[in-house]
mmCIF file of C-alpha atoms in Angstrom:
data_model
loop_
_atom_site.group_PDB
_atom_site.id
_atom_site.type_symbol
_atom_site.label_atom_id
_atom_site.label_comp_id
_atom_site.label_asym_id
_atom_site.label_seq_id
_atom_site.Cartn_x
_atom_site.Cartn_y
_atom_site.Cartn_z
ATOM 1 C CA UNK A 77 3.085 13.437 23.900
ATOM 2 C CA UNK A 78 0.277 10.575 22.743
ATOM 3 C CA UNK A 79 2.691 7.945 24.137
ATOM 4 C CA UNK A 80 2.725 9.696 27.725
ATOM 5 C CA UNK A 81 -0.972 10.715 27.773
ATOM 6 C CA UNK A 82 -1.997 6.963 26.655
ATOM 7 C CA UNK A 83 -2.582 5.696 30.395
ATOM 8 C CA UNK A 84 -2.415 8.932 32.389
ATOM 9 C CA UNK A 85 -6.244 9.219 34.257
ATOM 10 C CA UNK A 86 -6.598 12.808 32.854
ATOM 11 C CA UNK A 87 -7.009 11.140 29.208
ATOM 12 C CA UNK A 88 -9.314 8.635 30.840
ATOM 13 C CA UNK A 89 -11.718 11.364 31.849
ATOM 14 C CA UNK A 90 -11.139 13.967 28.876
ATOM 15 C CA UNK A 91 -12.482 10.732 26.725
ATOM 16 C CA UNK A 92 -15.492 9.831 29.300
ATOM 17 C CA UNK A 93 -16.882 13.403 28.997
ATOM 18 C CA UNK A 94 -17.078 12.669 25.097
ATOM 19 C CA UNK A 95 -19.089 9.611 26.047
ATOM 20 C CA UNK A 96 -21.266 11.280 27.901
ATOM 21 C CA UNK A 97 -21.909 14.174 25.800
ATOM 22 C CA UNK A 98 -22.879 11.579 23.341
ATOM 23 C CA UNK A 99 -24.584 9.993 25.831
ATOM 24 C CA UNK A 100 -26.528 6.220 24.751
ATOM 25 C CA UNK A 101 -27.085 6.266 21.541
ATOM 26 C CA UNK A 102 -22.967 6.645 20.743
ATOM 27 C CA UNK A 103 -20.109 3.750 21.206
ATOM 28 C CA UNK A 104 -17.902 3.253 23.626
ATOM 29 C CA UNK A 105 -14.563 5.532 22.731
ATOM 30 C CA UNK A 106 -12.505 4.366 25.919
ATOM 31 C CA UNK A 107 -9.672 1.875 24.393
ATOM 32 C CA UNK A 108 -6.634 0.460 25.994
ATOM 33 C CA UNK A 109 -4.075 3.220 24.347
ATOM 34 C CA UNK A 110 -6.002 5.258 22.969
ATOM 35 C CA UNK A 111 -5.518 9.526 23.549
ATOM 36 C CA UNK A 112 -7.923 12.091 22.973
ATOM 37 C CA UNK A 113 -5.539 14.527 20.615
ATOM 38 C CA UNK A 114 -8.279 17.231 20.384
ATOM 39 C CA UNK A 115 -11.202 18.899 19.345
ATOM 40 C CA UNK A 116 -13.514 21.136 17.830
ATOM 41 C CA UNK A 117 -16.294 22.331 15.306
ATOM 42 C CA UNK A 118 -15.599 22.524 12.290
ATOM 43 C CA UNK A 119 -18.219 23.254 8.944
ATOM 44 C CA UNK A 120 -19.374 19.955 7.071
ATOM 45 C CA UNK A 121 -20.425 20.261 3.526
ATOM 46 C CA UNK A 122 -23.705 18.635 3.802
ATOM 47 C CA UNK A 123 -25.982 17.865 1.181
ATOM 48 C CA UNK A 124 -28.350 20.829 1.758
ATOM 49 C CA UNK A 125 -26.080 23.325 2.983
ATOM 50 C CA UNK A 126 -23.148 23.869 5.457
ATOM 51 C CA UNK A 127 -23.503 23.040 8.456
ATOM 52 C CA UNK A 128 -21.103 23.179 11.587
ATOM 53 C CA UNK A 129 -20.231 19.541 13.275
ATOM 54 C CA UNK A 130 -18.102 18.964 16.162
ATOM 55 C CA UNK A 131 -14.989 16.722 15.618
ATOM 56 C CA UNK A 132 -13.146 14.601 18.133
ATOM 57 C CA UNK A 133 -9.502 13.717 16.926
ATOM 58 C CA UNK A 134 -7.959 10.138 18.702
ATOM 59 C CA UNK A 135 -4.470 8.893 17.745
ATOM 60 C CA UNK A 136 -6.493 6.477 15.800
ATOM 61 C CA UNK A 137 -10.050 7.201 15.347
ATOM 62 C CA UNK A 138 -11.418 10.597 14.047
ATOM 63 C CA UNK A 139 -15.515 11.216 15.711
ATOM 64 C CA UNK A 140 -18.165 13.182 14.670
ATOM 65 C CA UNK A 141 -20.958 14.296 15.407
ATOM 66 C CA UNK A 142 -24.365 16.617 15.067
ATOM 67 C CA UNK A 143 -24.148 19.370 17.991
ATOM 68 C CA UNK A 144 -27.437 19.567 20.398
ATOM 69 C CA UNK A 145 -26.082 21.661 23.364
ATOM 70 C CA UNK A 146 -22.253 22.443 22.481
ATOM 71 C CA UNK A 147 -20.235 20.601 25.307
ATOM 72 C CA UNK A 148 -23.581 19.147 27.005
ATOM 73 C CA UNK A 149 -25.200 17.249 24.119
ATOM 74 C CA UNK A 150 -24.348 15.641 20.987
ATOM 75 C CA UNK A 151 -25.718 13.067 18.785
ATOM 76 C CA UNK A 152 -25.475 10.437 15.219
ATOM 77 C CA UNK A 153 -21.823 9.808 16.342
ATOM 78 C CA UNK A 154 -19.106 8.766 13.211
ATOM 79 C CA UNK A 155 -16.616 7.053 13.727
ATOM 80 C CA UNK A 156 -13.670 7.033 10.812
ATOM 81 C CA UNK A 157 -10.699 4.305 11.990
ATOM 82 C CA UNK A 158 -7.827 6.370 10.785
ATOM 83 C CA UNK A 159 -5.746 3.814 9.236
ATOM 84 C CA UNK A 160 -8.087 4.863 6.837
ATOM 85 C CA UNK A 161 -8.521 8.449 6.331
ATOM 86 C CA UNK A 162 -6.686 10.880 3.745
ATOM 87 C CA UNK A 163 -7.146 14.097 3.334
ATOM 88 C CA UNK A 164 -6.780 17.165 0.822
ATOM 89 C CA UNK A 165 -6.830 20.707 0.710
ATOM 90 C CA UNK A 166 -9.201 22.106 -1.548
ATOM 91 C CA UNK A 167 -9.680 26.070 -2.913
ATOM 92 C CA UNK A 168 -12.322 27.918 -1.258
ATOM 93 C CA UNK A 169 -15.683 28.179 -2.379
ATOM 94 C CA UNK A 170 -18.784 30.979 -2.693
ATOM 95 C CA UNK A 171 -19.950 29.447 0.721
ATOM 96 C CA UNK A 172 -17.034 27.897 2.250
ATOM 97 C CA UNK A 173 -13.175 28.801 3.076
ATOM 98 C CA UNK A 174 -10.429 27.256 4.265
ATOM 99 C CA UNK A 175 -11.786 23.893 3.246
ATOM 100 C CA UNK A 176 -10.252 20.551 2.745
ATOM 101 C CA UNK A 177 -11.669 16.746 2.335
ATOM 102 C CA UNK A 178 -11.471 13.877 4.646
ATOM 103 C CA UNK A 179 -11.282 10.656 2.110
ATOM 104 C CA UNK A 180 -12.299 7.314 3.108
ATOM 105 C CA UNK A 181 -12.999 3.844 1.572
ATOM 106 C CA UNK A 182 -16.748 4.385 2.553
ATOM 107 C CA UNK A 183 -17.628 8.103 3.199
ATOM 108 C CA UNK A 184 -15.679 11.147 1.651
ATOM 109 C CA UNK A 185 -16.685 14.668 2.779
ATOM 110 C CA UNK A 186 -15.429 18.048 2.695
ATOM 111 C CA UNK A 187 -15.222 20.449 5.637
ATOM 112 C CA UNK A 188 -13.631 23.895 6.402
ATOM 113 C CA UNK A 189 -12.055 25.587 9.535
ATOM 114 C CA UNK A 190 -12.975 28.958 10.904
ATOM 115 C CA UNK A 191 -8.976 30.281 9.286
ATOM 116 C CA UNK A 192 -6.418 28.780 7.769
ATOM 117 C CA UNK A 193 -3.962 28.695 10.587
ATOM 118 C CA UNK A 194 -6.652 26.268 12.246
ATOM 119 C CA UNK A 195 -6.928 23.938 8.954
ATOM 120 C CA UNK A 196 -3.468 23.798 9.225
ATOM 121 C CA UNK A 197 -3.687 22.649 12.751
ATOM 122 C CA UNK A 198 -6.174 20.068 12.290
ATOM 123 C CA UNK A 199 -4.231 18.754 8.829
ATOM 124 C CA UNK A 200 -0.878 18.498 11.001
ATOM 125 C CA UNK A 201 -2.360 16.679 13.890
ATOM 126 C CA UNK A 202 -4.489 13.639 11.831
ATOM 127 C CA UNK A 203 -1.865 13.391 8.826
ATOM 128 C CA UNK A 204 1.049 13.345 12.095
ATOM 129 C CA UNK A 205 -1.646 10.512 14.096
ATOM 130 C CA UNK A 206 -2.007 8.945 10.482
ATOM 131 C CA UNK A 207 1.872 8.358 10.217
ATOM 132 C CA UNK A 208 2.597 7.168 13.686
ATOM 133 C CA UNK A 209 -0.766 4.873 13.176
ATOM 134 C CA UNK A 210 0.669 3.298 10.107
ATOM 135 C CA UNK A 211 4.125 2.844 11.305
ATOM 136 C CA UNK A 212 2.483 0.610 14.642
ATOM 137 C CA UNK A 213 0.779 -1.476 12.510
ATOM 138 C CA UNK A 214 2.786 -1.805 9.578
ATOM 139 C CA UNK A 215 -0.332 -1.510 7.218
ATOM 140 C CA UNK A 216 -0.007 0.874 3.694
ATOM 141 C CA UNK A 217 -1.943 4.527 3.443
ATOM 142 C CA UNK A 218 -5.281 3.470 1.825
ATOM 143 C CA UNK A 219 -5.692 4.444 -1.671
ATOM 144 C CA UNK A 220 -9.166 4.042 -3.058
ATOM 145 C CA UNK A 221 -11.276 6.294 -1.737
ATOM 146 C CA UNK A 222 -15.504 7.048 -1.826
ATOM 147 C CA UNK A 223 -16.435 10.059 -4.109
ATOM 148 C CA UNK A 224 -17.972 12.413 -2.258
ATOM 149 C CA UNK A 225 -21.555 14.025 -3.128
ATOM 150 C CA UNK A 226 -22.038 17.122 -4.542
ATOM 151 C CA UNK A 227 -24.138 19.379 -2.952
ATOM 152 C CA UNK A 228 -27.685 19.710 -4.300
ATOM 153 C CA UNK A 229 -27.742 22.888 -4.973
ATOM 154 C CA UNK A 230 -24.848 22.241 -7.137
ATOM 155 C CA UNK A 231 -27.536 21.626 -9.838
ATOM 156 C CA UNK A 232 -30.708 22.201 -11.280
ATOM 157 C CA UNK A 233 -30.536 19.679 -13.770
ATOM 158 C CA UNK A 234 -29.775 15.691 -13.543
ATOM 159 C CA UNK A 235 -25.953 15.355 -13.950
ATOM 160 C CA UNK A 236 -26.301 12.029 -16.247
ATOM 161 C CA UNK A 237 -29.028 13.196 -18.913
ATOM 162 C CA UNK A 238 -28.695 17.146 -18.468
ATOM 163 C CA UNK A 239 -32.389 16.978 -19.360
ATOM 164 C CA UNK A 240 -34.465 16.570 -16.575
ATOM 165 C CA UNK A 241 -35.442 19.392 -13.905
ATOM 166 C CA UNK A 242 -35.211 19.064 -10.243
ATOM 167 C CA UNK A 243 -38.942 19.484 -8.872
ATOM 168 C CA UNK A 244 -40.937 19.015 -6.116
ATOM 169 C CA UNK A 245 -41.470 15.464 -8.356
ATOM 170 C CA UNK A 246 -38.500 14.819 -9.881
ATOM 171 C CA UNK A 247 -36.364 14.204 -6.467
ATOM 172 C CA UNK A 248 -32.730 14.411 -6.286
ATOM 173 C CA UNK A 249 -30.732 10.928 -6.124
ATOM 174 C CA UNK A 250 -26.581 10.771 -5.389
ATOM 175 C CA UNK A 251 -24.821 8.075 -7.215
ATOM 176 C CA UNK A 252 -23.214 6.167 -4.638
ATOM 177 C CA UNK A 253 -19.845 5.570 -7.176
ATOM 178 C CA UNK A 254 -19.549 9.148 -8.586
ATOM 179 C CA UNK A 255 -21.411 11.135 -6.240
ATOM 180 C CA UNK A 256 -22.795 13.148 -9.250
ATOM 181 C CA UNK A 257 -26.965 14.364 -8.811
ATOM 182 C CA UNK A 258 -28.927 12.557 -10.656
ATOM 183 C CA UNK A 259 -32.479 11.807 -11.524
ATOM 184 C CA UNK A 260 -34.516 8.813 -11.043
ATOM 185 C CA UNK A 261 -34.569 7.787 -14.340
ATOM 186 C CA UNK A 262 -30.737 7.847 -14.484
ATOM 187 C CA UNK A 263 -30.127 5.750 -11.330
ATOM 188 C CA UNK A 264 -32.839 3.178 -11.298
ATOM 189 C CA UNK A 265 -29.546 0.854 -10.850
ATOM 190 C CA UNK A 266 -28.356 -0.821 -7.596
ATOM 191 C CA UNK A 267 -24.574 -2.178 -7.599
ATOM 192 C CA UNK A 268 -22.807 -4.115 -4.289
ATOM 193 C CA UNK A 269 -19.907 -2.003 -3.919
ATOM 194 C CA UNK A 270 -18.043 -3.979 -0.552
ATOM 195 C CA UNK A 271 -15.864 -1.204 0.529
ATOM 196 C CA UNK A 272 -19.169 1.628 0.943
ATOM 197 C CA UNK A 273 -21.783 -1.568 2.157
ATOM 198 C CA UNK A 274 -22.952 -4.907 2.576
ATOM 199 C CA UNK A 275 -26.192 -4.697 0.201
ATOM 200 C CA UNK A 276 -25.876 -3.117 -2.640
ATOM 201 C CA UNK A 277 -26.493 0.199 -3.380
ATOM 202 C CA UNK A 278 -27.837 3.387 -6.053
ATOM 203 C CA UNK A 279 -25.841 4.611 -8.446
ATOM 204 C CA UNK A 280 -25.867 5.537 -11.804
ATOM 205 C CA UNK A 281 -26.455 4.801 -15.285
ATOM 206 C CA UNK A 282 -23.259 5.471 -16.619
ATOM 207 C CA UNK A 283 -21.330 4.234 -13.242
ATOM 208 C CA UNK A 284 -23.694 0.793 -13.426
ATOM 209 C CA UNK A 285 -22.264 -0.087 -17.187
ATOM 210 C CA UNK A 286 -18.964 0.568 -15.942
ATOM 211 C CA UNK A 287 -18.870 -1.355 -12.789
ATOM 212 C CA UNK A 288 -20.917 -4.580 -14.800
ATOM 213 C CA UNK A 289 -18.491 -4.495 -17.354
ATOM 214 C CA UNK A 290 -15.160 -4.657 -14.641
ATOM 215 C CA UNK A 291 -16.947 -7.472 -13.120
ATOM 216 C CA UNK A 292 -17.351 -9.454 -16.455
ATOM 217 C CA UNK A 293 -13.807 -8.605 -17.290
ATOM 218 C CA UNK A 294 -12.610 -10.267 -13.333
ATOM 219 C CA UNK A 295 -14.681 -13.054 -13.801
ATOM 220 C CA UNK A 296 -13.076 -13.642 -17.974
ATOM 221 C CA UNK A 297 -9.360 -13.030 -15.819
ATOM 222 C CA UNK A 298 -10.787 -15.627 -13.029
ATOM 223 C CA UNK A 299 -11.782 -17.989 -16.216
ATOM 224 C CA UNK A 300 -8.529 -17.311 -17.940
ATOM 225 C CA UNK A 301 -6.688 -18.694 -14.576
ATOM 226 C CA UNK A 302 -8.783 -21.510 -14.325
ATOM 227 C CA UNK A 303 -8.010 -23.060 -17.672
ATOM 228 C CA UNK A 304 -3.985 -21.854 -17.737
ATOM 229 C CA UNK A 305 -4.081 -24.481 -13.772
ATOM 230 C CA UNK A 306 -6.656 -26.928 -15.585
ATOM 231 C CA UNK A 307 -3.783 -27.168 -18.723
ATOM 232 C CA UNK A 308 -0.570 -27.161 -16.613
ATOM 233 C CA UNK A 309 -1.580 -30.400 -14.044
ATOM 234 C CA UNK A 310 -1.328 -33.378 -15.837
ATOM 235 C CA UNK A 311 -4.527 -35.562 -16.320
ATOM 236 C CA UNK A 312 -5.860 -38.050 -14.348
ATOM 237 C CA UNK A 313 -5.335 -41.380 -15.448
ATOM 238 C CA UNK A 314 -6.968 -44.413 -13.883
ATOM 239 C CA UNK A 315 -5.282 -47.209 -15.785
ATOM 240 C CA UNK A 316 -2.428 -46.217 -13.442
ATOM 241 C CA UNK A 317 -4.584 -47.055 -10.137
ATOM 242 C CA UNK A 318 -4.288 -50.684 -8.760
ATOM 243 C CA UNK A 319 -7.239 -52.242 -9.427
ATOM 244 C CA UNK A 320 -7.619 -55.371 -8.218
ATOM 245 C CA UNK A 321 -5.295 -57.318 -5.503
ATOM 246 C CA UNK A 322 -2.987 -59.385 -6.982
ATOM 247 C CA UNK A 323 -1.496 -61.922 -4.577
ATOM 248 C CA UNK A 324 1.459 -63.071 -6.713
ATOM 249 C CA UNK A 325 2.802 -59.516 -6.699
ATOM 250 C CA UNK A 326 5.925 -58.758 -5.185
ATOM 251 C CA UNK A 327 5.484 -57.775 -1.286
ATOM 252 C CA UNK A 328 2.117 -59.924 -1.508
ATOM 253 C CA UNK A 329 1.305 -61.260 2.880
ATOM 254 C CA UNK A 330 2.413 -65.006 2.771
ATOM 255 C CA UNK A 331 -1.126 -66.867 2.626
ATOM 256 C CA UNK A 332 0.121 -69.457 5.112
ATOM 257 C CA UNK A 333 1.179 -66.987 7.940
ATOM 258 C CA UNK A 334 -0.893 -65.471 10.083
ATOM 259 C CA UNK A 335 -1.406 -61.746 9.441
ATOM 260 C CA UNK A 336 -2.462 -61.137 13.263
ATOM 261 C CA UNK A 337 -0.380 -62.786 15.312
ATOM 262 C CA UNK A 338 2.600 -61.943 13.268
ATOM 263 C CA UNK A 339 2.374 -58.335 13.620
ATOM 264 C CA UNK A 340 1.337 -58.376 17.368
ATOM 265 C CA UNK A 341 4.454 -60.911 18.225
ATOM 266 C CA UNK A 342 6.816 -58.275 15.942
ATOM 267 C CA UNK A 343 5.338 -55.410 17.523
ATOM 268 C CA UNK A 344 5.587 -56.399 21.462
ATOM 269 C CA UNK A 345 9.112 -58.223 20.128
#
């Protein structure tokens, strides 16, 4: 069915009306190939509470986005490649049922469907774009994946030191590694972690010591290489350059010919 929607104009203008709805401030979705599969609203689990999002499924993106008018006006598009994405079905909650996580290297997040013959749905349709996705392009599922935050009312109490109180003062912080809720105090750290972005960013105490101390044990690994090449290519010896022309040496130019007009007369001969 993706195959014989790719170029039909129908698909063309289902994904233009996306564009608009998310109007200038979203990317271009249009893409030589690429089908709108479907869409929806489904719940995100949002750091202050639950709130309802509407999702755009593409046989190889998945978009997001905050609703303004539903069908008129959305906005703070996301776009998740899907090469990418895994996801999990998770138990229900107090708040939330019918839920399951979308995984990816940078953002992880959980959402739930209005029943569970709709999370089913959506689950079949990106895990079945997912597959066909990976098959194309030859490329393995991904499998390290951003923790994703815990809500902040999860916790009245920093995560790391289970001593400090959540105030009006004493802000909330997510560890960008763990996704625990932490204090200040406990995540005064900054870490570049590639895969979630470019500059480096919070997390905490006890995820800091651990990612310092994988780096240090790389860098020993990168070290231990170095010397195992350094000890396995022989050394350099410059007694066994030439060092100085010696023109009684075998092969020496005859110092009575002419070097020139030899080699031009041999080479036109």
């Amino acid at each position: 069915m993706v195959d014989q929607l790719a170029f039909t104009e129908i698909n063309a203008q289902r994904i233009a009306v996306v564009e608009n709805c998310f109007g200038a401030s979203g990317q271009p979705l249009s893409a030589p190939g690429r089908v709108l599969v479907g869409e929806g609203i489904l719940t995100k689990e949002c750091r202050k509470k639950p709130k309802p999002r509407v999702f755009f499924l593409f046989s190889d993106i998945l978009v997001y986005g905050n609703i303004v008018i539903n069908k008129v006006r959305y906005n703070t598009q996301r776009i998740l490649p899907l090469e990418d994405v895994t996801v999990e079905i998770l138990p229900d909650s107090v708040d939330m049922r019918n839920r399951w996580m979308i995984k990816t290297t940078k953002k992880s997040f959980v959402i739930s469907a209005a029943s569970y013959s709709e999370r089913k749905e959506w689950i079949c349709h990106i895990e079945e774009c997912i597959h066909q996705l990976l098959q194309k392009t030859g490329r393995q599922p991904s499998k390290e994946h951003a923790a994703p935050w815990i809500p902040d009312k999860a916790t009245d109490i920093c995560m790391r030191c289970t001593q400090t109180n959540f105030t009006m003062v004493n802000r909330r912080h997510h560890c960008r590694k763990c996704g625990f809720v932490v204090c200040h105090e406990c995540s005064k750290h900054k870490f570049l972690i590639p895969a979630i972005k470019s500059k480096p960013v919070r997390v905490c105490s006890l995820c800091y010591r651990k990612l310092v101390s994988e780096r240090i044990a790389i860098e020993e690994e990168l070290k231990r290489h170095e010397r195992q090449f350094h000890d396995a290519v022989p050394q350099y010896d410059p007694s066994s350059e030439d060092s100085d022309e010696d023109p009684d040496r075998q092969g020496a130019w005859p110092l009575n010919e002419d070097f020139y007009s030899s080699t031009w007369s041999a080479f036109h001969t």
